Coordinates of C-alpha atoms in Angstrom, one line a residue:
Chain A
M1 CA 115.8 110.1 120.7
D2 CA 119.6 109.5 120.0
K3 CA 120.3 105.7 120.4
T4 CA 123.5 104.3 121.7
W5 CA 125.7 102.6 119.4
N6 CA 126.3 99.5 119.6
N7 CA 126.1 95.6 117.3
K8 CA 125.6 93.5 120.9
A9 CA 122.2 94.4 120.4
W10 CA 122.2 92.2 117.6
F11 CA 122.0 89.4 120.6
M12 CA 118.9 90.1 121.2
V13 CA 117.2 90.8 118.0
L14 CA 117.9 87.1 117.3
P15 CA 114.9 85.0 118.8
V16 CA 113.1 87.3 115.9
L17 CA 115.6 86.6 113.0
L18 CA 115.3 82.9 113.8
L19 CA 111.4 82.8 113.8
V20 CA 110.9 84.4 111.0
A21 CA 114.0 83.4 109.3
F22 CA 112.6 79.7 109.8
S23 CA 108.8 81.0 108.4
A24 CA 110.4 83.8 105.6
V25 CA 113.7 83.1 104.3
I26 CA 112.6 78.8 104.2
P27 CA 109.9 78.9 102.1
L28 CA 110.7 81.2 99.4
M29 CA 114.4 79.5 98.6
T30 CA 111.3 77.0 98.1
V31 CA 109.2 79.3 95.9
V32 CA 112.6 80.4 94.4
N33 CA 113.9 76.8 94.0
Y34 CA 110.8 76.0 92.0
S35 CA 109.9 79.4 89.3
V36 CA 113.3 78.2 87.9
Q37 CA 112.5 74.6 87.0
D38 CA 110.3 72.1 85.5
T39 CA 109.1 69.0 86.2
F40 CA 107.3 65.9 84.2
G41 CA 106.4 64.5 87.7
N42 CA 108.3 62.0 90.0
N43 CA 110.1 64.6 92.1
Q44 CA 112.4 65.1 89.0
F45 CA 113.1 68.5 88.0
F46 CA 115.1 69.8 84.6
W47 CA 116.0 73.7 85.0
A48 CA 114.4 75.8 83.4
G49 CA 115.7 79.6 83.6
T50 CA 113.7 82.5 83.3
E51 CA 111.3 80.7 81.2
W52 CA 108.7 80.7 83.6
Y53 CA 108.7 84.2 85.0
A54 CA 108.6 85.6 80.5
E55 CA 105.6 83.8 80.4
M56 CA 104.2 84.8 83.7
L57 CA 105.2 88.5 82.6
H58 CA 103.2 88.1 79.2
S59 CA 99.9 86.3 80.3
E60 CA 97.2 87.8 80.4
R61 CA 95.5 85.9 82.8
F62 CA 98.1 87.7 85.0
H63 CA 97.3 90.6 83.9
A64 CA 93.8 90.5 84.1
A65 CA 93.9 89.5 87.6
L66 CA 96.4 92.4 88.5
L67 CA 94.9 94.6 87.0
R68 CA 91.3 93.9 88.8
N69 CA 93.5 93.4 92.0
L70 CA 94.3 97.0 91.6
F71 CA 91.1 98.8 90.9
F72 CA 89.8 97.2 93.2
S73 CA 92.2 98.5 95.4
F74 CA 92.0 101.1 94.4
I75 CA 87.9 101.6 95.2
I76 CA 88.1 100.4 98.1
L77 CA 90.6 103.1 98.6
A78 CA 88.6 105.5 97.2
I79 CA 85.5 105.0 99.5
E80 CA 87.3 103.8 103.0
V81 CA 88.9 106.4 103.5
P82 CA 87.1 109.7 102.6
L83 CA 84.2 107.8 105.0
G84 CA 86.6 106.8 107.5
I85 CA 87.1 110.5 108.0
L86 CA 83.8 111.1 107.9
I87 CA 83.1 108.9 110.6
A88 CA 85.7 110.0 113.1
L89 CA 85.3 113.5 113.1
N90 CA 81.5 113.4 114.1
M91 CA 82.3 110.5 116.6
P92 CA 82.0 111.7 120.0
R93 CA 85.3 112.8 122.6
K94 CA 84.3 111.9 126.1
G95 CA 81.1 110.1 127.9
W96 CA 79.3 106.6 127.5
G97 CA 79.2 107.0 123.6
V98 CA 83.2 107.1 122.9
P99 CA 83.9 102.9 125.1
V100 CA 80.1 101.8 122.8
C101 CA 82.0 102.9 119.3
L102 CA 85.1 101.7 120.1
V103 CA 83.9 98.4 120.3
L104 CA 81.0 98.1 118.3
M105 CA 83.1 99.5 115.4
S106 CA 85.8 97.4 115.9
L107 CA 83.6 94.5 116.0
P108 CA 84.0 92.8 111.8
L109 CA 88.0 93.4 112.3
L110 CA 87.6 90.6 114.3
I111 CA 85.4 88.4 112.7
P112 CA 87.6 85.3 111.1
W113 CA 87.6 86.3 107.2
N114 CA 85.5 83.5 106.2
V115 CA 83.3 84.4 108.7
V116 CA 83.1 87.8 107.2
G117 CA 82.3 86.0 103.7
T118 CA 79.9 83.8 105.2
I119 CA 78.3 86.7 106.6
W120 CA 78.0 88.3 103.1
Q121 CA 77.2 85.2 102.2
V122 CA 74.5 84.8 103.5
F123 CA 73.1 88.4 104.0
G124 CA 73.6 88.6 100.0
R125 CA 71.7 85.6 98.9
V126 CA 68.0 86.4 97.3
D127 CA 66.4 83.7 99.4
I128 CA 67.4 84.2 102.7
G129 CA 69.5 87.1 103.5
L130 CA 68.1 89.5 103.9
L131 CA 69.9 92.0 101.9
G132 CA 69.0 90.1 99.1
R133 CA 65.8 90.0 99.7
T134 CA 65.0 93.2 100.5
L135 CA 66.6 94.2 97.5
S136 CA 64.5 91.9 95.1
M137 CA 61.2 93.4 97.0
L138 CA 62.3 96.2 96.1
G139 CA 62.1 95.3 92.6
I140 CA 66.1 94.8 91.9
N141 CA 67.4 91.7 90.6
Y142 CA 70.2 90.9 92.6
N143 CA 72.4 88.1 92.3
Y144 CA 75.5 88.5 93.1
V145 CA 76.1 84.4 91.9
Q146 CA 75.3 85.3 88.0
N147 CA 75.7 89.0 87.3
P148 CA 80.0 90.5 87.3
L149 CA 78.5 93.4 88.5
H150 CA 76.5 92.7 91.4
A151 CA 79.7 90.2 92.5
W152 CA 81.4 93.4 92.8
V153 CA 79.3 95.6 93.8
T154 CA 78.7 92.9 96.8
V155 CA 82.8 92.4 97.7
I156 CA 83.2 95.8 98.0
V157 CA 80.1 96.5 99.9
M158 CA 81.6 93.6 102.1
D159 CA 84.9 95.1 102.5
V160 CA 83.8 99.0 103.1
W161 CA 81.9 97.3 105.6
H162 CA 85.1 94.6 107.1
W163 CA 88.1 97.5 106.7
T164 CA 86.2 101.0 107.3
S165 CA 86.7 100.8 111.3
L166 CA 90.7 100.8 110.6
V167 CA 90.5 103.9 108.8
V168 CA 88.0 105.2 111.3
L169 CA 89.7 103.8 114.5
L170 CA 93.3 105.5 113.4
C171 CA 91.7 108.9 113.0
Y172 CA 90.0 109.5 116.0
A173 CA 93.1 108.6 117.9
G174 CA 94.9 111.4 115.4
L175 CA 92.6 113.3 116.6
V176 CA 92.4 112.9 120.1
S177 CA 95.9 113.4 120.5
I178 CA 95.6 117.2 119.2
P179 CA 95.1 119.1 122.3
D180 CA 92.3 121.6 123.0
A181 CA 94.4 125.2 122.7
F182 CA 94.6 124.4 118.6
Y183 CA 90.7 125.0 118.6
Q184 CA 90.6 127.3 120.8
A185 CA 93.6 129.6 118.4
A186 CA 91.3 128.3 115.2
K187 CA 88.7 130.4 117.2
I188 CA 89.5 133.9 118.4
D189 CA 90.5 133.7 115.0
G190 CA 87.4 132.6 113.4
A191 CA 87.8 129.8 111.5
S192 CA 85.4 128.1 109.8
R193 CA 84.3 124.4 109.8
W194 CA 86.1 123.3 106.7
A195 CA 89.3 126.0 107.5
V196 CA 89.9 124.3 111.4
F197 CA 89.7 121.0 109.4
R198 CA 91.6 122.0 106.3
Y199 CA 94.6 123.0 108.5
I200 CA 94.2 121.8 111.9
Q201 CA 93.0 117.5 111.9
L202 CA 93.7 116.9 108.2
P203 CA 97.9 117.3 109.0
K204 CA 97.6 116.0 113.3
M205 CA 95.9 113.4 111.1
N206 CA 99.0 113.0 108.2
R207 CA 100.1 110.6 109.7
V208 CA 97.9 108.1 111.0
L209 CA 96.5 108.8 107.5
L210 CA 99.4 107.9 106.0
I211 CA 99.3 104.4 107.5
A212 CA 95.2 103.6 107.1
V213 CA 96.3 104.5 103.7
L214 CA 99.0 101.7 103.1
L215 CA 97.3 99.0 105.1
R216 CA 94.5 99.3 103.7
F217 CA 96.2 99.2 99.9
M218 CA 98.5 96.0 100.7
D219 CA 96.1 94.2 102.9
S220 CA 93.4 95.1 99.6
F221 CA 96.3 93.9 97.2
M222 CA 96.6 90.6 99.0
I223 CA 92.4 89.8 100.2
Y224 CA 91.8 86.2 99.2
T225 CA 89.2 84.9 101.9
E226 CA 86.8 86.8 101.9
P227 CA 85.8 87.3 97.9
F228 CA 86.6 83.2 98.3
V229 CA 84.3 82.4 100.2
V230 CA 81.3 84.3 98.8
T231 CA 81.6 84.4 94.9
G232 CA 84.3 82.1 94.6
G233 CA 85.9 84.0 92.1
G234 CA 83.1 84.5 89.9
P235 CA 81.0 85.0 87.9
G236 CA 83.8 83.2 85.1
N237 CA 86.8 85.0 87.0
S238 CA 85.5 88.8 87.7
T239 CA 86.2 88.5 90.8
T240 CA 89.6 86.5 90.4
F241 CA 92.4 88.8 92.2
L242 CA 96.3 88.1 92.6
S243 CA 95.8 85.6 95.0
I244 CA 92.7 83.8 95.0
D245 CA 93.8 83.0 91.2
L246 CA 97.5 81.9 92.4
V247 CA 96.2 79.7 94.5
K248 CA 93.8 78.2 91.7
M249 CA 97.2 77.3 90.0
A250 CA 99.2 76.0 92.3
V251 CA 97.2 74.3 94.2
G252 CA 93.7 73.3 92.0
Q253 CA 96.3 73.2 89.4
F254 CA 99.9 72.4 90.9
D255 CA 101.6 74.3 88.2
L256 CA 104.6 74.7 90.1
G257 CA 107.0 76.6 88.2
P258 CA 104.5 79.3 86.8
A259 CA 103.2 79.2 90.6
A260 CA 105.8 80.0 92.0
A261 CA 107.0 82.6 89.3
M262 CA 103.9 84.8 89.8
S263 CA 105.0 84.4 93.8
I264 CA 107.9 86.1 93.1
I265 CA 106.9 88.4 90.6
Y266 CA 103.9 88.9 93.2
F267 CA 106.2 89.5 96.6
L268 CA 108.2 91.2 94.2
I269 CA 106.0 94.3 93.6
I270 CA 105.1 94.4 97.2
L271 CA 108.2 94.7 98.2
A272 CA 108.1 97.8 96.5
L273 CA 105.0 99.7 98.2
S274 CA 106.8 98.4 101.4
W275 CA 109.9 100.3 100.3
V276 CA 107.6 103.3 99.6
F277 CA 105.7 103.1 102.6
Y278 CA 108.8 102.2 104.5
T279 CA 110.8 105.6 103.5
V280 CA 107.8 107.6 104.3
M281 CA 107.2 106.3 107.5
T282 CA 110.6 107.2 108.2
N283 CA 111.1 110.5 106.4
Y284 CA 108.1 111.5 108.6
D285 CA 109.7 110.7 111.1
A286 CA 112.6 112.6 110.8
E287 CA 110.8 114.8 109.8
R288 CA 109.3 115.9 113.0
Chain B
M1 CA 94.9 150.7 158.4
S2 CA 96.6 152.5 156.9
V3 CA 96.1 153.6 153.3
A4 CA 98.7 151.9 151.6
E5 CA 97.5 148.5 152.5
D6 CA 94.1 149.7 151.7
K7 CA 95.5 149.8 148.4
L8 CA 97.3 147.6 148.2
M9 CA 94.5 144.7 149.5
A10 CA 92.5 146.7 146.8
E11 CA 94.8 146.5 143.3
R12 CA 95.0 142.4 144.8
K13 CA 91.4 141.7 144.8
G14 CA 90.5 143.5 141.5
K15 CA 94.3 141.1 140.3
I16 CA 91.7 138.0 141.0
D17 CA 87.9 139.0 139.9
E18 CA 90.5 139.5 136.4
R19 CA 92.2 136.1 136.8
S20 CA 88.4 134.2 137.4
S21 CA 86.7 136.4 135.2
M22 CA 89.3 134.9 132.7
Q23 CA 88.5 132.2 133.8
N24 CA 85.0 132.0 133.4
A25 CA 86.2 133.2 129.6
Q26 CA 87.8 130.6 129.0
T27 CA 85.6 127.6 130.5
A28 CA 82.7 129.3 128.3
L29 CA 85.5 129.8 125.4
A30 CA 86.4 126.1 125.7
R31 CA 82.8 124.5 126.5
T32 CA 81.5 126.7 122.9
M33 CA 84.7 124.4 121.9
R34 CA 83.5 120.8 122.9
R35 CA 80.6 121.5 120.9
R36 CA 82.4 122.2 117.8
G37 CA 82.4 119.4 115.3
E38 CA 78.8 120.5 116.2
E39 CA 77.7 123.1 114.9
S40 CA 74.1 120.9 113.4
R41 CA 72.4 119.6 116.2
F42 CA 72.9 115.8 114.2
W43 CA 76.7 115.4 114.5
W44 CA 76.1 111.5 115.7
L45 CA 73.8 110.3 113.3
I46 CA 76.8 109.6 111.0
P47 CA 78.3 107.4 113.3
T48 CA 75.1 105.6 114.9
L49 CA 74.3 105.3 111.1
Y50 CA 77.3 103.5 110.4
I51 CA 77.6 101.3 113.9
I52 CA 73.6 100.2 112.3
F53 CA 75.4 99.0 108.9
L54 CA 78.0 97.3 111.2
M55 CA 74.7 95.4 113.0
L56 CA 72.9 94.4 109.9
P57 CA 74.6 91.9 108.3
I58 CA 75.9 90.4 112.3
Y59 CA 72.3 90.5 113.7
W60 CA 71.5 88.8 111.0
L61 CA 73.2 86.0 112.1
I62 CA 72.8 86.0 115.0
N63 CA 68.8 85.7 114.2
M64 CA 69.4 82.8 112.1
S65 CA 71.4 80.8 114.5
F66 CA 68.1 80.9 116.5
K67 CA 66.1 79.7 113.9
T68 CA 65.8 76.2 112.1
T69 CA 66.7 75.5 109.1
A70 CA 63.8 74.9 108.0
E71 CA 62.9 77.8 109.4
I72 CA 65.1 80.1 107.7
L73 CA 64.1 77.9 104.4
S74 CA 60.8 78.5 104.2
T75 CA 59.4 82.0 106.3
F76 CA 61.4 84.8 105.9
S77 CA 60.9 87.1 109.5
L78 CA 62.6 89.7 111.4
W79 CA 63.4 87.8 114.5
P80 CA 62.7 83.9 114.8
V81 CA 59.1 82.9 115.3
K82 CA 59.9 79.8 117.1
P83 CA 63.3 80.8 119.1
T84 CA 65.4 78.1 119.7
L85 CA 68.7 76.0 120.6
H86 CA 69.1 73.1 119.0
N87 CA 71.9 75.2 116.9
Y88 CA 73.7 75.4 120.1
A89 CA 73.4 72.3 121.1
V90 CA 74.3 71.3 117.8
I91 CA 77.9 72.6 118.3
F92 CA 78.6 72.3 122.0
T93 CA 77.6 68.6 122.1
D94 CA 79.8 67.0 118.5
P95 CA 83.4 67.4 118.8
S96 CA 84.0 67.4 115.4
W97 CA 82.1 70.7 115.8
Y98 CA 83.7 72.1 119.5
S99 CA 87.3 70.8 119.4
G100 CA 87.5 73.1 116.5
Y101 CA 87.0 76.0 118.9
I102 CA 89.4 74.3 121.0
N103 CA 92.1 74.2 118.2
S104 CA 92.0 77.3 117.4
I105 CA 92.2 78.9 120.7
I106 CA 95.2 76.7 121.0
Y107 CA 97.5 77.9 118.6
V108 CA 96.3 81.3 119.1
V109 CA 97.1 81.4 122.0
M110 CA 100.8 79.5 121.7
N111 CA 101.1 82.0 118.7
T112 CA 100.5 85.0 120.9
V113 CA 102.7 84.1 123.7
I114 CA 105.9 83.3 121.1
S115 CA 105.6 86.3 119.4
V116 CA 105.1 88.9 122.2
L117 CA 108.0 86.9 123.6
A118 CA 110.6 86.5 121.2
A119 CA 109.1 90.4 119.9
L120 CA 110.1 91.9 123.9
P121 CA 113.5 91.7 123.3
A122 CA 114.1 92.5 119.8
A123 CA 111.6 95.9 120.3
Y124 CA 113.7 97.0 123.1
A125 CA 116.6 97.2 121.1
F126 CA 115.3 98.8 118.4
S127 CA 113.8 101.7 120.5
R128 CA 117.8 101.9 122.0
Y129 CA 120.3 100.3 119.9
R130 CA 121.3 101.3 116.5
F131 CA 123.8 98.9 115.5
L132 CA 124.5 96.8 112.1
G133 CA 121.9 96.4 110.0
D134 CA 119.3 97.6 112.3
K135 CA 116.9 99.8 109.5
H136 CA 117.9 96.8 106.6
L137 CA 116.9 94.4 109.7
F138 CA 114.0 96.4 110.7
F139 CA 112.4 96.4 107.0
W140 CA 113.2 93.2 106.3
L141 CA 111.0 92.3 108.7
L142 CA 108.1 95.0 107.4
T143 CA 108.0 93.3 104.2
N144 CA 107.0 89.8 105.6
R145 CA 104.1 91.6 107.9
M146 CA 103.3 92.1 104.1
A147 CA 103.8 89.3 102.4
P148 CA 101.1 88.1 100.8
P149 CA 99.8 84.4 102.4
A150 CA 98.5 82.8 99.4
V151 CA 102.7 83.3 98.1
F152 CA 103.1 81.3 100.8
V153 CA 100.5 77.8 101.0
L154 CA 102.3 75.6 99.3
P155 CA 106.2 76.4 99.8
F156 CA 104.5 76.0 104.1
F157 CA 102.8 72.6 103.6
Q158 CA 106.3 71.1 102.4
L159 CA 108.0 72.4 104.9
Y160 CA 106.4 71.0 107.5
S161 CA 105.4 67.8 105.8
A162 CA 109.4 67.9 105.9
F163 CA 109.6 68.3 109.8
G164 CA 106.3 65.6 110.2
L165 CA 104.6 69.3 112.0
I166 CA 101.8 69.0 109.6
D167 CA 98.1 68.7 111.6
T168 CA 99.8 70.2 115.3
H169 CA 99.5 73.3 116.7
I170 CA 103.0 74.2 117.0
A171 CA 103.1 74.1 113.3
V172 CA 100.3 76.6 112.8
A173 CA 101.6 79.2 116.0
I174 CA 104.8 79.4 114.2
A175 CA 103.2 79.8 110.5
H176 CA 101.4 82.8 111.8
C177 CA 104.3 84.3 113.6
L178 CA 105.4 85.1 109.8
F179 CA 103.0 88.3 110.6
N180 CA 102.4 88.3 113.8
V181 CA 106.4 88.6 115.2
P182 CA 106.8 91.4 112.7
L183 CA 103.1 92.9 113.8
A184 CA 104.2 92.9 118.1
V185 CA 107.9 94.2 117.2
W186 CA 106.6 97.4 115.4
I187 CA 103.5 97.9 117.9
L188 CA 106.4 97.3 121.0
E189 CA 109.2 99.5 119.7
G190 CA 106.6 102.2 119.2
F191 CA 104.9 101.9 123.1
M192 CA 109.0 101.7 123.6
S193 CA 109.3 104.8 122.4
G194 CA 107.8 106.8 124.7
V195 CA 109.6 105.7 127.5
P196 CA 112.4 108.5 128.1
K197 CA 115.8 107.2 128.1
E198 CA 116.8 108.4 131.3
I199 CA 115.2 106.0 133.1
D200 CA 117.4 102.5 131.6
E201 CA 120.6 104.7 133.0
T202 CA 119.2 105.4 136.4
A203 CA 118.2 102.2 136.7
Y204 CA 121.8 101.0 135.4
I205 CA 123.6 103.2 137.4
D206 CA 121.1 102.5 141.3
G207 CA 122.6 98.9 140.4
Y208 CA 119.6 96.9 138.1
S209 CA 121.4 94.1 135.5
F210 CA 119.4 94.0 132.0
P211 CA 117.0 91.3 133.0
R212 CA 116.1 92.8 136.0
F213 CA 115.8 95.9 134.7
F214 CA 113.5 94.8 132.1
V215 CA 111.3 92.9 133.9
K216 CA 110.6 95.2 137.5
I217 CA 111.6 98.2 136.0
F218 CA 110.6 98.2 132.2
M219 CA 108.0 96.1 131.6
P220 CA 105.9 97.4 133.8
L221 CA 106.0 101.0 132.4
I222 CA 105.2 99.3 128.7
A223 CA 102.3 97.2 130.1
S224 CA 99.7 98.9 127.6
G225 CA 101.8 98.4 124.7
I226 CA 102.4 94.5 125.6
G227 CA 98.2 94.2 126.0
V228 CA 97.6 95.6 123.0
A229 CA 100.2 93.9 120.8
C230 CA 98.8 90.7 122.4
F231 CA 95.9 91.4 121.2
F232 CA 96.9 92.0 118.0
C233 CA 98.8 89.0 118.0
F234 CA 95.4 87.2 119.1
M235 CA 93.5 89.1 117.1
F236 CA 95.4 88.6 113.4
S237 CA 96.1 84.4 114.2
W238 CA 92.6 84.2 114.6
V239 CA 91.4 85.2 112.1
E240 CA 93.9 83.9 109.9
L241 CA 92.7 80.7 108.0
L242 CA 94.4 80.7 104.8
I243 CA 97.4 79.0 106.3
A244 CA 96.0 77.4 109.5
R245 CA 93.5 75.3 106.8
T246 CA 96.7 74.3 104.9
L247 CA 98.6 73.3 108.2
T248 CA 95.8 71.2 108.8
T249 CA 93.8 67.7 108.4
T250 CA 92.1 67.6 111.9
A251 CA 93.4 67.0 115.2
A252 CA 94.6 70.3 114.9
K253 CA 91.5 72.5 112.3
P254 CA 90.5 75.7 112.8
I255 CA 86.5 76.4 113.6
A256 CA 86.9 78.5 111.3
A257 CA 87.8 75.8 108.2
T258 CA 85.3 73.0 110.1
M259 CA 82.5 76.2 108.7
T260 CA 83.8 75.7 105.4
R261 CA 84.2 72.3 105.3
T262 CA 80.7 71.6 106.2
V263 CA 79.0 74.5 103.8
S264 CA 80.1 72.3 101.1
A265 CA 79.5 68.7 102.6
S266 CA 75.7 67.8 104.9
G267 CA 73.5 69.9 102.6
L268 CA 74.3 73.5 104.3
D269 CA 73.1 72.9 107.8
W270 CA 72.5 76.9 107.8
G271 CA 70.9 77.1 111.7
V272 CA 74.7 75.5 112.4
L273 CA 76.5 76.9 110.1
A274 CA 75.0 80.5 111.6
A275 CA 75.7 79.1 115.0
A276 CA 78.7 78.6 114.8
G277 CA 79.8 82.1 113.2
V278 CA 78.2 83.4 116.0
L279 CA 80.3 81.7 118.0
T280 CA 83.8 82.9 116.4
I281 CA 82.8 86.2 117.6
I282 CA 81.9 85.7 121.2
P283 CA 86.4 85.5 121.7
G284 CA 86.8 88.8 120.1
A285 CA 84.1 90.9 121.2
L286 CA 86.2 90.0 125.0
V287 CA 89.2 90.6 124.1
I288 CA 88.1 94.2 122.7
W289 CA 86.9 95.2 125.4
F290 CA 89.9 94.9 127.2
V291 CA 91.7 97.3 125.5
R292 CA 89.6 99.4 124.0
N293 CA 91.5 102.5 125.3
Y294 CA 94.5 101.5 123.0
I295 CA 92.8 99.7 120.3
A296 CA 93.6 102.5 117.6
K297 CA 97.0 103.4 119.2
G298 CA 97.5 99.6 118.8
F299 CA 96.9 100.2 115.0
A300 CA 98.5 103.2 114.3
L301 CA 101.6 100.7 115.7
G302 CA 101.8 102.7 118.8
R303 CA 103.5 105.7 116.2
V304 CA 99.7 108.8 117.4

């Protein structure tokens, strides 16, 4: 749609601008403020320059958390996206099955995040949880509190449980928008099931898949509540992701300077990723 | 009847036959098409298994909520041996429990109303006009949806303390605008772009003023979009805990935070904990039902 040039449209954007500026810009400036100062208490601050940034960028702890988080996001995407596509392809297209599937599958998305954590914490416990009990009856010495590998598997399975439905819903929305004529043409050409998927369904899902991948990446990159409730970042530091580390540093140890510097670096990474997302999306829109 | 007329009739009849046979072929084709994914008769197995996987932990929570804590700890059974409503009774009679639900609902509703009302004109501006810095502004809004809440925890606390807003519902409602307003703008913009611009122009020619046009004509056209935006604001405000917990102490404490406190303090009353968890799932389940037909489109930010 070609849009008219009208600078008065700014007035319509103004409420949003003020509201978001209040919740985003002012707090962010506070963080910037802390990141370049040092304090010895008593509300006395000293200029520290880029000291905290240098410290953060060379900090083993930050590198470890960043790597863990990237690895986690990668695993999440590698499991959830193919699984989501597979389920969406096999969902019913009409009849009573559609609303039932949609409602039941969206259910985990609507559960408060710490309740998701609580559900899995209970579910995985060896003494009272269905999963933990079953696994231990099968002779597996399952213990997510002490074994780092088990903690990781639990957190990943929990995230798959929580968020795969998002990918399913997006892919499903893409699939139902394909007109029947496409499938008829494929049938006449004698296309195989794989060819239909590769040349009709996948290109049509392109856009929603893009949204799915990027939303999942962003959200897994700032995951906090669920692993915090289940493992508390442990055992040791094995499931301490970036957000958990940040909150530990800022609220737990009250290291304002390093925490603020880490926030800014963290935010810049997110900003760069959002920019990629936005550019790809708008280019995609322009092509259509 | 002349020979010529006879011939004409026959021809016409033939054409009709031809057409109906073509129609038959097409419906047959369409029927086979409909079963495209079903070459194996077990296509339904995958969604069914997935739903079972989704439901198992929830089932376990519900199962626990009908047991006493003693039963949970002593016997392991797939269903409550002595079903009890005791846990729910605790929640509905203890103000420190049920006020959590009331607090959550209050700030979630406030946030939804503020977000959608602010987002409506902005989304209209983005979908209809180009203006100085529009793309940068849109991108900036997007970055706020992507911003990690952990970054904002401490500054939020200080900001709202400075305004004396700590432990009020409005504080949480405004804080949640950080990610809900951008989301609402995005979803509404997607839906609004689907409405042809000619409708606006016709309305102006008919002498509608802008506010009257917007409320009387435009808003009904994107009613489903507004519903979806409300749903998503509701959802993300409802599930968020980190910010809500930081900004509240007692008077506006959300239910989710009440739960974490109880886990650590009262010696793990699993039954009550499970019942509280079940009750947090119910509002979500109710609102999903209303938007089930649009939910997928909403997750695609109105862009399918």
